Amino acid sequence: MAESTPDTSAIAARAVELIAPDTVVGLGTGRAATAFIHALGAKVRAGLQIRGLPTSEVSAVLAQKLGIPLVTFDDIDRIDVTVDGADEIDPNGDLIKGYGGALVREKIVAAYSRKFVVLAGAEKVVSVLGERGTLPVEVVSFALTPCRKHLEEMGYPSRPRMKDGQIVVTDNGNYILDCKTTAIIDPAETETKMLAIPGVVGTGLFVNMAHTIMVQAADGSVEVRCGSAT
């Protein structure tokens, strides 16, 4: 999904300050996460010893290019901290993610982390989830049509995500349905109902997951908030 590109360097720099030596760091996907990976790479080149676990192939390639050592779940007991972006943040600290297409891996990595830190520009702060009009839902390709029908019956008409005239395939080999949304009054219940649809792999709703949220204003100042997991 195309978006404007405000600067996120200030929150990336603040987030890097949270990274302790000899820790495992979850590496998010998207604009803010990319800024963080660049900042973390600079620290690694300066001598910081950490290991990273990426949420997408794109982030893995970038991290390797910047000299960040990577691990898989087979190599570790736990992720110490994950740093990622968000597409919507509500007053409770709940999120919508997935505009970058990595929602399932992002949720897996965040759930396996002792601390989940979210970075976003002020334009991502909303009064209620769904305000920006889109909720990504990842589905098995075989179930694309029945999933669309079930989601529409729930009140969420959707369309397959496309790029250059082709349907987008996630790193997991699945498709993404971008659901049209208004206000999502009960995100937890909405996710539960969506996950009950056969063929739905995951949703972009991240409820009670974020511990810390950093919001960068247009002037570069950073506000640190508590997430819904604290």
Short mmCIF file of C-alpha atoms in Angstrom, two decimals:
data_model
loop_
_atom_site.label_atom_id
_atom_site.label_comp_id
_atom_site.label_asym_id
_atom_site.label_seq_id
_atom_site.Cartn_x
_atom_site.Cartn_y
_atom_site.Cartn_z
CA MET A 1 0.00 0.00 0.00
CA ALA A 2 1.42 3.38 -1.00
CA GLU A 3 2.01 5.85 1.79
CA SER A 4 3.71 9.19 2.33
CA THR A 5 7.16 9.00 3.86
CA PRO A 6 7.61 11.30 6.85
CA ASP A 7 10.97 11.22 8.59
CA THR A 8 11.29 8.59 11.36
CA SER A 9 14.94 9.04 12.29
CA ALA A 10 14.27 10.51 15.74
CA ILE A 11 12.19 7.57 17.00
CA ALA A 12 14.67 5.14 15.45
CA ALA A 13 17.51 6.79 17.36
CA ARG A 14 15.50 6.68 20.61
CA ALA A 15 14.63 3.03 20.11
CA VAL A 16 18.26 2.02 19.57
CA GLU A 17 19.02 3.41 23.03
CA LEU A 18 16.85 0.61 24.45
CA ILE A 19 19.00 -2.15 22.96
CA ALA A 20 21.36 -3.76 25.46
CA PRO A 21 24.48 -5.74 24.49
CA ASP A 22 24.22 -9.49 23.97
CA THR A 23 20.47 -9.47 23.34
CA VAL A 24 18.22 -10.88 20.62
CA VAL A 25 16.33 -8.16 18.76
CA GLY A 26 13.22 -8.68 16.63
CA LEU A 27 13.51 -6.64 13.45
CA GLY A 28 10.24 -5.28 12.12
CA THR A 29 9.16 -4.44 8.59
CA GLY A 30 8.14 -1.11 7.07
CA ARG A 31 9.35 2.48 7.04
CA ALA A 32 9.90 3.02 10.77
CA ALA A 33 11.39 -0.44 11.22
CA THR A 34 13.75 0.17 8.31
CA ALA A 35 14.99 3.38 9.96
CA PHE A 36 15.53 1.41 13.17
CA ILE A 37 17.47 -1.35 11.37
CA HIS A 38 19.75 1.26 9.82
CA ALA A 39 20.36 2.85 13.23
CA LEU A 40 20.97 -0.56 14.79
CA GLY A 41 23.37 -1.49 12.01
CA ALA A 42 25.42 1.62 12.77
CA LYS A 43 25.62 0.56 16.43
CA VAL A 44 26.69 -2.95 15.44
CA ARG A 45 29.43 -1.59 13.22
CA ALA A 46 30.54 0.51 16.21
CA GLY A 47 30.89 -2.62 18.34
CA LEU A 48 27.44 -3.44 19.80
CA GLN A 49 26.99 -7.20 19.94
CA ILE A 50 23.41 -8.31 19.32
CA ARG A 51 21.59 -10.82 17.16
CA GLY A 52 18.54 -10.07 15.06
CA LEU A 53 15.47 -12.05 14.08
CA PRO A 54 13.73 -10.46 11.07
CA THR A 55 9.99 -10.40 10.39
CA SER A 56 10.35 -10.47 6.60
CA GLU A 57 12.76 -11.39 3.84
CA VAL A 58 13.11 -7.68 3.04
CA SER A 59 14.25 -6.92 6.59
CA ALA A 60 16.55 -9.95 6.58
CA VAL A 61 18.30 -8.75 3.42
CA LEU A 62 18.71 -5.24 4.83
CA ALA A 63 20.04 -6.50 8.17
CA GLN A 64 22.58 -8.75 6.47
CA LYS A 65 23.69 -5.88 4.26
CA LEU A 66 24.26 -3.74 7.37
CA GLY A 67 26.24 -6.45 9.16
CA ILE A 68 23.63 -7.48 11.74
CA PRO A 69 24.02 -11.18 12.64
CA LEU A 70 20.75 -13.07 12.21
CA VAL A 71 19.22 -16.03 14.03
CA THR A 72 16.09 -18.17 13.73
CA PHE A 73 13.72 -19.43 16.41
CA ASP A 74 15.73 -22.66 16.49
CA ASP A 75 18.76 -20.73 17.76
CA ILE A 76 17.19 -18.91 20.72
CA ASP A 77 15.02 -19.34 23.79
CA ARG A 78 13.35 -15.93 23.58
CA ILE A 79 13.53 -12.56 21.83
CA ASP A 80 14.51 -9.82 24.27
CA VAL A 81 12.94 -6.89 22.44
CA THR A 82 11.21 -6.40 19.11
CA VAL A 83 11.05 -3.00 17.42
CA ASP A 84 8.47 -2.50 14.68
CA GLY A 85 6.12 0.09 13.23
CA ALA A 86 2.33 0.41 13.16
CA ASP A 87 -0.28 1.63 10.71
CA GLU A 88 -2.80 2.69 13.36
CA ILE A 89 -2.48 3.26 17.11
CA ASP A 90 -5.58 3.82 19.23
CA PRO A 91 -5.82 5.49 22.67
CA ASN A 92 -5.59 2.09 24.40
CA GLY A 93 -2.30 1.28 22.70
CA ASP A 94 -3.79 -1.35 20.40
CA LEU A 95 -2.66 -1.46 16.80
CA ILE A 96 -3.42 -2.21 13.20
CA LYS A 97 -0.41 -3.46 11.28
CA GLY A 98 0.16 -5.14 7.95
CA TYR A 99 0.17 -2.39 5.34
CA GLY A 100 3.71 -3.61 4.57
CA GLY A 101 2.50 -7.19 4.11
CA ALA A 102 4.37 -8.90 6.97
CA LEU A 103 1.56 -9.02 9.56
CA VAL A 104 1.72 -12.74 10.39
CA ARG A 105 5.48 -12.91 10.93
CA GLU A 106 5.38 -9.59 12.77
CA LYS A 107 2.77 -10.96 15.17
CA ILE A 108 4.70 -14.20 15.73
CA VAL A 109 7.91 -12.33 16.51
CA ALA A 110 6.16 -9.78 18.76
CA ALA A 111 4.39 -12.54 20.71
CA TYR A 112 7.71 -14.32 21.32
CA SER A 113 9.32 -11.15 22.70
CA ARG A 114 9.80 -10.05 26.28
CA LYS A 115 9.20 -6.46 25.14
CA PHE A 116 7.48 -5.11 22.04
CA VAL A 117 8.34 -1.51 21.11
CA VAL A 118 6.30 0.27 18.45
CA LEU A 119 7.53 3.26 16.42
CA ALA A 120 5.21 5.54 14.46
CA GLY A 121 4.68 9.02 13.19
CA ALA A 122 1.88 11.13 14.64
CA GLU A 123 -0.18 10.54 11.50
CA LYS A 124 -0.69 6.92 12.63
CA VAL A 125 -2.46 7.91 15.86
CA VAL A 126 -6.24 7.45 15.55
CA SER A 127 -9.24 7.87 17.84
CA VAL A 128 -10.45 4.34 17.07
CA LEU A 129 -8.97 1.42 15.13
CA GLY A 130 -10.20 1.22 11.56
CA GLU A 131 -10.19 4.99 11.10
CA ARG A 132 -7.76 4.86 8.18
CA GLY A 133 -10.12 2.51 6.36
CA THR A 134 -8.11 -0.69 5.92
CA LEU A 135 -7.54 -3.87 7.94
CA PRO A 136 -5.19 -6.41 6.31
CA VAL A 137 -6.07 -10.09 6.71
CA GLU A 138 -3.73 -12.84 5.50
CA VAL A 139 -5.44 -15.88 4.01
CA VAL A 140 -4.47 -19.20 2.44
CA SER A 141 -4.58 -18.80 -1.35
CA PHE A 142 -6.94 -21.78 -1.75
CA ALA A 143 -9.46 -20.09 0.53
CA LEU A 144 -9.37 -16.62 -1.02
CA THR A 145 -12.95 -16.59 -2.31
CA PRO A 146 -14.68 -18.18 0.71
CA CYS A 147 -12.69 -15.95 3.07
CA ARG A 148 -13.83 -12.88 1.15
CA LYS A 149 -17.44 -14.02 1.42
CA HIS A 150 -17.20 -14.74 5.15
CA LEU A 151 -15.51 -11.40 5.84
CA GLU A 152 -18.15 -9.52 3.85
CA GLU A 153 -20.87 -11.27 5.86
CA MET A 154 -19.13 -9.90 8.97
CA GLY A 155 -19.34 -6.40 7.51
CA TYR A 156 -15.81 -6.25 6.10
CA PRO A 157 -15.86 -6.19 2.29
CA SER A 158 -12.35 -6.80 0.98
CA ARG A 159 -10.17 -6.93 -2.07
CA PRO A 160 -6.99 -8.92 -2.72
CA ARG A 161 -3.85 -6.83 -2.46
CA MET A 162 -2.34 -6.26 -5.87
CA LYS A 163 0.97 -4.89 -7.12
CA ASP A 164 1.88 -4.25 -10.76
CA GLY A 165 -1.25 -6.08 -11.86
CA GLN A 166 -0.41 -9.23 -9.89
CA ILE A 167 -1.80 -10.50 -6.61
CA VAL A 168 0.67 -10.00 -3.76
CA VAL A 169 2.11 -13.21 -2.28
CA THR A 170 3.43 -12.96 1.28
CA ASP A 171 6.69 -14.47 2.53
CA ASN A 172 4.50 -17.31 3.82
CA GLY A 173 3.06 -18.02 0.36
CA ASN A 174 -0.35 -16.57 1.24
CA TYR A 175 -2.55 -13.74 -0.04
CA ILE A 176 -3.66 -10.55 1.74
CA LEU A 177 -7.23 -9.29 1.76
CA ASP A 178 -7.47 -5.58 2.52
CA CYS A 179 -10.76 -5.20 4.38
CA LYS A 180 -12.66 -1.94 4.21
CA THR A 181 -13.23 -0.65 7.73
CA THR A 182 -14.96 2.04 9.69
CA ALA A 183 -14.69 2.04 13.48
CA ILE A 184 -13.66 -1.31 14.99
CA ILE A 185 -15.34 -0.98 18.38
CA ASP A 186 -14.14 -4.30 19.84
CA PRO A 187 -10.81 -5.26 18.22
CA ALA A 188 -10.32 -8.40 20.33
CA GLU A 189 -13.75 -9.80 19.46
CA THR A 190 -13.30 -8.86 15.81
CA GLU A 191 -10.01 -10.73 15.62
CA THR A 192 -11.48 -13.79 17.35
CA LYS A 193 -14.33 -13.94 14.83
CA MET A 194 -12.02 -13.46 11.85
CA LEU A 195 -9.60 -16.15 13.03
CA ALA A 196 -12.53 -18.56 13.26
CA ILE A 197 -12.97 -18.36 9.47
CA PRO A 198 -11.31 -21.41 7.85
CA GLY A 199 -8.45 -20.17 5.70
CA VAL A 200 -7.68 -17.00 7.67
CA VAL A 201 -4.07 -17.16 8.83
CA GLY A 202 -3.88 -13.90 10.73
CA THR A 203 -5.21 -10.36 11.01
CA GLY A 204 -3.55 -6.99 11.32
CA LEU A 205 -5.14 -6.42 14.71
CA PHE A 206 -2.49 -6.36 17.47
CA VAL A 207 -4.46 -6.28 20.72
CA ASN A 208 -2.75 -6.15 24.13
CA MET A 209 0.66 -6.71 22.55
CA ALA A 210 2.65 -3.44 22.59
CA HIS A 211 4.57 -2.55 25.75
CA THR A 212 6.04 0.79 24.65
CA ILE A 213 4.95 3.13 21.88
CA MET A 214 7.11 5.96 20.56
CA VAL A 215 5.36 8.61 18.49
CA GLN A 216 7.35 11.14 16.47
CA ALA A 217 5.76 14.53 15.84
CA ALA A 218 6.34 16.61 12.73
CA ASP A 219 8.92 18.73 14.57
CA GLY A 220 10.98 15.63 15.42
CA SER A 221 10.02 15.46 19.09
CA VAL A 222 9.25 12.01 20.46
CA GLU A 223 6.44 11.08 22.86
CA VAL A 224 6.80 7.78 24.73
CA ARG A 225 3.56 6.05 25.66
CA CYS A 226 2.60 2.85 27.43
CA GLY A 227 1.11 0.21 25.18
CA SER A 228 -1.89 -1.97 25.95
CA ALA A 229 0.31 -4.87 27.13
CA THR A 230 1.60 -2.91 30.17
#
